[in-house]
Short mmCIF file of C-alpha atoms in Angstrom, two decimals:
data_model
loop_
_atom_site.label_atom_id
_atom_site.label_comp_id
_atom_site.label_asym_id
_atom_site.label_seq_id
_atom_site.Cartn_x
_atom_site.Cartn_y
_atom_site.Cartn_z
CA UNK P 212 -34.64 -0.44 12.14
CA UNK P 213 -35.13 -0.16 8.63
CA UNK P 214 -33.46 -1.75 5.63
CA UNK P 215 -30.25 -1.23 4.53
CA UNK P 216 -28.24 -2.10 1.47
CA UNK P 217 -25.18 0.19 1.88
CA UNK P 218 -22.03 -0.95 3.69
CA UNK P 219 -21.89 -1.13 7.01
CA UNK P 220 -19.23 -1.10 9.79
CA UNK P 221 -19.01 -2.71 13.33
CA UNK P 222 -17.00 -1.07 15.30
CA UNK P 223 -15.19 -2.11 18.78
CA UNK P 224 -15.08 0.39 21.77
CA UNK P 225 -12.10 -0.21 24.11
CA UNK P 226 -8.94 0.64 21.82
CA UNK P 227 -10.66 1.87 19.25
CA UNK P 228 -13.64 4.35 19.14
CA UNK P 229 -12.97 5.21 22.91
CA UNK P 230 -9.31 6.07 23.75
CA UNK P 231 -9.06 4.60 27.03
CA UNK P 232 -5.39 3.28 26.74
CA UNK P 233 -3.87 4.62 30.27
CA UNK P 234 -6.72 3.42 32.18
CA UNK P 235 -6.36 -0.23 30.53
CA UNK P 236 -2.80 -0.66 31.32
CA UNK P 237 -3.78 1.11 34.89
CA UNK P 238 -6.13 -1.71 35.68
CA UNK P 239 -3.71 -4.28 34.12
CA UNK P 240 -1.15 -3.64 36.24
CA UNK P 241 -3.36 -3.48 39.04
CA UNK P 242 -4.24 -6.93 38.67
CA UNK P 243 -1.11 -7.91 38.20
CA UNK P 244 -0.46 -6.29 41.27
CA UNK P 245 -2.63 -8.96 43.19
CA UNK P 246 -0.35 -11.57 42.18
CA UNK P 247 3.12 -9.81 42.91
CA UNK P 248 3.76 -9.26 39.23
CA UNK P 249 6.00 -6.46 37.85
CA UNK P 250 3.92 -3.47 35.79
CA UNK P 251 4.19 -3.63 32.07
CA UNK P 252 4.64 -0.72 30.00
CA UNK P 253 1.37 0.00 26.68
CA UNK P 254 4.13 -1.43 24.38
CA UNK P 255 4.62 -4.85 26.47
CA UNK P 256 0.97 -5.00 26.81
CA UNK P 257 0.91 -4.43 23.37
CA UNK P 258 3.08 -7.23 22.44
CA UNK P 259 2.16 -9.56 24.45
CA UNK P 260 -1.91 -8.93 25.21
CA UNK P 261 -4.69 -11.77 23.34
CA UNK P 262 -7.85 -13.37 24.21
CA UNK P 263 -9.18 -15.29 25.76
CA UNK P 264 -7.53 -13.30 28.50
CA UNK P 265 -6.29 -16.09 30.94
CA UNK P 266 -4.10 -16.57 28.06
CA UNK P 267 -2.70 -13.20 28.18
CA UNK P 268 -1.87 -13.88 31.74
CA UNK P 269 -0.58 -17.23 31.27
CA UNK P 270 2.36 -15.25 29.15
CA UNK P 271 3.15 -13.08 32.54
CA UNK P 272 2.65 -15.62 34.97
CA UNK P 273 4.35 -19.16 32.95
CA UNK P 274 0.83 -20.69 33.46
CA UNK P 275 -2.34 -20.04 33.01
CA UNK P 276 -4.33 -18.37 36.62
CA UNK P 277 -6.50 -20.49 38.68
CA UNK P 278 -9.79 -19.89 38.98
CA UNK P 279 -9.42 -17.85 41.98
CA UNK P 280 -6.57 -16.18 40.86
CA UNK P 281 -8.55 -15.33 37.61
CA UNK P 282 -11.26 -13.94 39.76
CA UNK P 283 -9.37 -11.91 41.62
CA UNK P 284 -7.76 -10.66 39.00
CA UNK P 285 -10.55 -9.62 36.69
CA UNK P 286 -12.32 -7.93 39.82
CA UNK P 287 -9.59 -5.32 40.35
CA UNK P 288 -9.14 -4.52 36.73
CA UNK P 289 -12.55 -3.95 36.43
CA UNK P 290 -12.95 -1.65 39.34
CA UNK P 291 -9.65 -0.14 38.38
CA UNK P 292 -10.88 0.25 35.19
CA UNK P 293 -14.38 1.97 36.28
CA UNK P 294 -13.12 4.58 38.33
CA UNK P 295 -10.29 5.60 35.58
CA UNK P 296 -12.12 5.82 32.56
CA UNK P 297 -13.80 8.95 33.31
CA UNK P 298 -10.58 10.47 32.31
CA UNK P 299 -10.79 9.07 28.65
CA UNK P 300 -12.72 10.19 25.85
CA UNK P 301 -13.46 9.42 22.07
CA UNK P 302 -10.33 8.90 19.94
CA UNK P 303 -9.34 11.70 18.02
CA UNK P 304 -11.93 12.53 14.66
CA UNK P 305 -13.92 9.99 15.83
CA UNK P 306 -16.98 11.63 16.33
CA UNK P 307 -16.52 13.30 12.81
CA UNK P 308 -15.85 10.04 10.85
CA UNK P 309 -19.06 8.66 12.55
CA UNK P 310 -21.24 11.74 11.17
CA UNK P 311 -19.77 11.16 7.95
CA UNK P 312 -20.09 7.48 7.71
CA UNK P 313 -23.34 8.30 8.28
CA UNK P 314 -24.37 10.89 6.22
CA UNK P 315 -22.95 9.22 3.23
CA UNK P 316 -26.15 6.66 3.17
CA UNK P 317 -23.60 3.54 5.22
CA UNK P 318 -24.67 2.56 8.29
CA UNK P 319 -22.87 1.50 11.73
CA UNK P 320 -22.97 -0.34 14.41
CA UNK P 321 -21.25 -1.11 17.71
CA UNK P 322 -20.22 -4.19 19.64
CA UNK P 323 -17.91 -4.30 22.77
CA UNK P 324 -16.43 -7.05 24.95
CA UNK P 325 -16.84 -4.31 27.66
CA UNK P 326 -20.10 -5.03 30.08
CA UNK P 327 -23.55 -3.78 27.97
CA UNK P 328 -25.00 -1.85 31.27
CA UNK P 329 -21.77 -0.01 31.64
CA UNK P 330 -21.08 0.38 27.65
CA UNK P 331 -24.97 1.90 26.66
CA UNK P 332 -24.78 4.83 29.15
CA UNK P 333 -21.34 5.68 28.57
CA UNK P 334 -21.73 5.93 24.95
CA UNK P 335 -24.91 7.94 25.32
CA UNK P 336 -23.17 10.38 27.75
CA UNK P 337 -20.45 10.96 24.71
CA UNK P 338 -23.36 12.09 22.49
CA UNK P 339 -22.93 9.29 19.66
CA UNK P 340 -25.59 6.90 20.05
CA UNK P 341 -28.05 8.21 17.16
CA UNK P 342 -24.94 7.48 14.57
CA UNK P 343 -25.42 3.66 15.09
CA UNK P 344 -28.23 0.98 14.57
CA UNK P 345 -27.42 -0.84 17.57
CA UNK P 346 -24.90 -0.89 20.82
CA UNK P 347 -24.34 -4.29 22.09
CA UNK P 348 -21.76 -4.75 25.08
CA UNK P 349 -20.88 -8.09 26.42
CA UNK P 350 -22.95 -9.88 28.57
CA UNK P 351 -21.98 -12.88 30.76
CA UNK P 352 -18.34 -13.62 31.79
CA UNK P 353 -15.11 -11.67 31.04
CA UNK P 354 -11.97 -12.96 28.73
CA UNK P 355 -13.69 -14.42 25.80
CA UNK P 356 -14.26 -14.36 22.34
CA UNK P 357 -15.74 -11.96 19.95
CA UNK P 358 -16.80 -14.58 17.30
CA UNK P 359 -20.06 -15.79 18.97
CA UNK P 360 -20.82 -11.90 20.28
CA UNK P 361 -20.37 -11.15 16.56
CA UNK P 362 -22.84 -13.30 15.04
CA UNK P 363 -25.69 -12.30 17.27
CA UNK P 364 -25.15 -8.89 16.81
CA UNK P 365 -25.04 -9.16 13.25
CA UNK P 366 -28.28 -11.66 13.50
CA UNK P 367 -30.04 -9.01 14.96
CA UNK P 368 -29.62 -5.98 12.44
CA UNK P 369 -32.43 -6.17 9.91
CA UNK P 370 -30.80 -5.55 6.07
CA UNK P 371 -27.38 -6.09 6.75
CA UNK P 372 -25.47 -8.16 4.73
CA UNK P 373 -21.99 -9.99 5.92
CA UNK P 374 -20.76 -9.35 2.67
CA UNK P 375 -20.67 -5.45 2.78
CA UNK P 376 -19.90 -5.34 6.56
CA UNK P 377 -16.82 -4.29 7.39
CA UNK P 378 -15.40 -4.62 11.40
CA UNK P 379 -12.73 -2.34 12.58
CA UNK P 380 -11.09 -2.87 15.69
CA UNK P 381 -7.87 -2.75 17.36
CA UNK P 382 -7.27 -6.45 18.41
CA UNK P 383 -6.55 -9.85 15.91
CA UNK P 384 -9.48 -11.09 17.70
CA UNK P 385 -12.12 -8.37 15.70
CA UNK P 386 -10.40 -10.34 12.86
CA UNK P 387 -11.32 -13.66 13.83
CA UNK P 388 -14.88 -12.37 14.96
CA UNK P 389 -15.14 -11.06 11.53
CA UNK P 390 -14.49 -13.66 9.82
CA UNK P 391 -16.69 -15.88 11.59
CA UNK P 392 -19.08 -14.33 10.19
CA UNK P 393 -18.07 -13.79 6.70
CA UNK P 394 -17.39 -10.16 6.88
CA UNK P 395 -14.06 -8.41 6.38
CA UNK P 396 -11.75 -6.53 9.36
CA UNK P 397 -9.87 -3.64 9.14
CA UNK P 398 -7.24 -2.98 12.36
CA UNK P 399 -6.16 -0.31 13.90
CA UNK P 400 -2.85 0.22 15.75
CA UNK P 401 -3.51 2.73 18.52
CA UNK P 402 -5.03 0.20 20.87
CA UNK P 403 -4.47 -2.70 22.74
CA UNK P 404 -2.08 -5.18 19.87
CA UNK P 405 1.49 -4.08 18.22
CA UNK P 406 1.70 -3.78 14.19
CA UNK P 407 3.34 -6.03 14.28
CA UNK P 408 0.67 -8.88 15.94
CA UNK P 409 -2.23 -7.57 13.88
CA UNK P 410 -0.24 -8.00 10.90
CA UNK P 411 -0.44 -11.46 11.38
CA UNK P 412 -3.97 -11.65 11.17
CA UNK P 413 -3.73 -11.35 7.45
CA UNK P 414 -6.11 -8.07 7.07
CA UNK P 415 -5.61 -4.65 6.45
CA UNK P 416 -3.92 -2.72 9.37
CA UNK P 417 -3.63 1.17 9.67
CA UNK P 418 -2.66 3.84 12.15
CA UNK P 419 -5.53 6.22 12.07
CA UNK P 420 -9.55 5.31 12.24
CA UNK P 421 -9.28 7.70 9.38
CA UNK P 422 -7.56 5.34 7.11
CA UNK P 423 -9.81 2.32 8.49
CA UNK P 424 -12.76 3.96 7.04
CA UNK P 425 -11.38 4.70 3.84
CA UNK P 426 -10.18 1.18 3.73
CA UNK P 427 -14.00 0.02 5.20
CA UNK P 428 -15.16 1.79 2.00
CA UNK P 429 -13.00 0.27 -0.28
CA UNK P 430 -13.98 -3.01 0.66
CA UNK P 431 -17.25 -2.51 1.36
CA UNK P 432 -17.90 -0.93 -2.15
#
């Protein structure tokens, strides 16, 4: 891969690079479905979504699923999911603020709680693979964690420093991730959490990916 010295950002998929909003709370609701729940509108899910997911759950249901229920559960919104997201695509400028990150001498990378063998060949199929140094989806179960996802990924890019990497996401749980591994978060509010919630993650928060690279840059510098 190369050294690298320059700053560097992770970046999260669902929520954030890949605008895939409709066919999350389509598969949410779905799910819910299973257990005679009511649908939730983006701005409940919003305000009420976290991880690990059972948690999230736990908030609609006044306790957390059983295992069964859990299973169930994540096996509709995952098919749900799968057969929606064909109608998504990258968020807007994306693609362009990718090119540029790049060309300006930074590198990138990527890291998604979303399943590796279904993340790599959708992300190749959008045409922006060759912008980073490595895609890693998740692999083993659903509903977890970034933080441990994080450090491998990070573990496994030659030449870049936790100091000068910057991950931008759209959930408070990028910020924890990041910080387990002594980098820096910026969040982004067209995804899956309210202002409001990321706010309380105590890191930069902004409303385009625009302004999350120029604040990446800033505190990469």
């Amino acid at each position: 891969m190369g050294m690298h010295a320059s700053a560097h950002i992770v970046w999260d998929w669902n929520g954030t690079l890949f605008h895939d909003n409709d066919a999350i709370i389509g598969a949410t609701n779905a799910a819910f479905a299973e257990l005679g729940l009511a649908p939730i509108t983006l701005e409940q899910y919003r305000a009420l979504y976290c991880v690990p997911v059972p948690k999230f759950y736990e908030r609609l249901l006044g306790r957390l699923p059983t295992d069964a229920e859990w299973e169930l559960m994540d096996g509709v919104f995952h098919r749900y999911y799968t057969e929606h997201r064909v109608r998504c695509g990258l968020t807007e400028g994306a693609a362009e603020l990718l090119a540029g990150w790049r060309s300006g001498g930074n590198s990138q990378s990527l890291l998604s709680m979303y399943g590796h063998e279904e993340l790599v060949p959708l992300v190749r199929g959008l045409g922006i693979e060759a912008h980073f140094l490595r895609v890693d989806g998740r692999t083993g179960p659903s509903g977890g964690s970034k933080a441990e996802h994080m450090e491998r990924h990070l573990r496994a890019l030659t030449g870049v420093r936790p100091t000068r990497t910057v991950v931008i996401g759209d959930a408070a749980d990028d910020a924890v991730a990041a910080r387990h591994v002594g980098a820096r978060a910026v969040l982004y509010t067209g995804g899956s959490h309210s202002r409001a919630s990321l706010e309380e993650a105590g890191v930069p928060v902004v409303d385009t990916l625009a302004e999350a690279v120029a604040e990446a840059h800033r505190i990469a510098a």
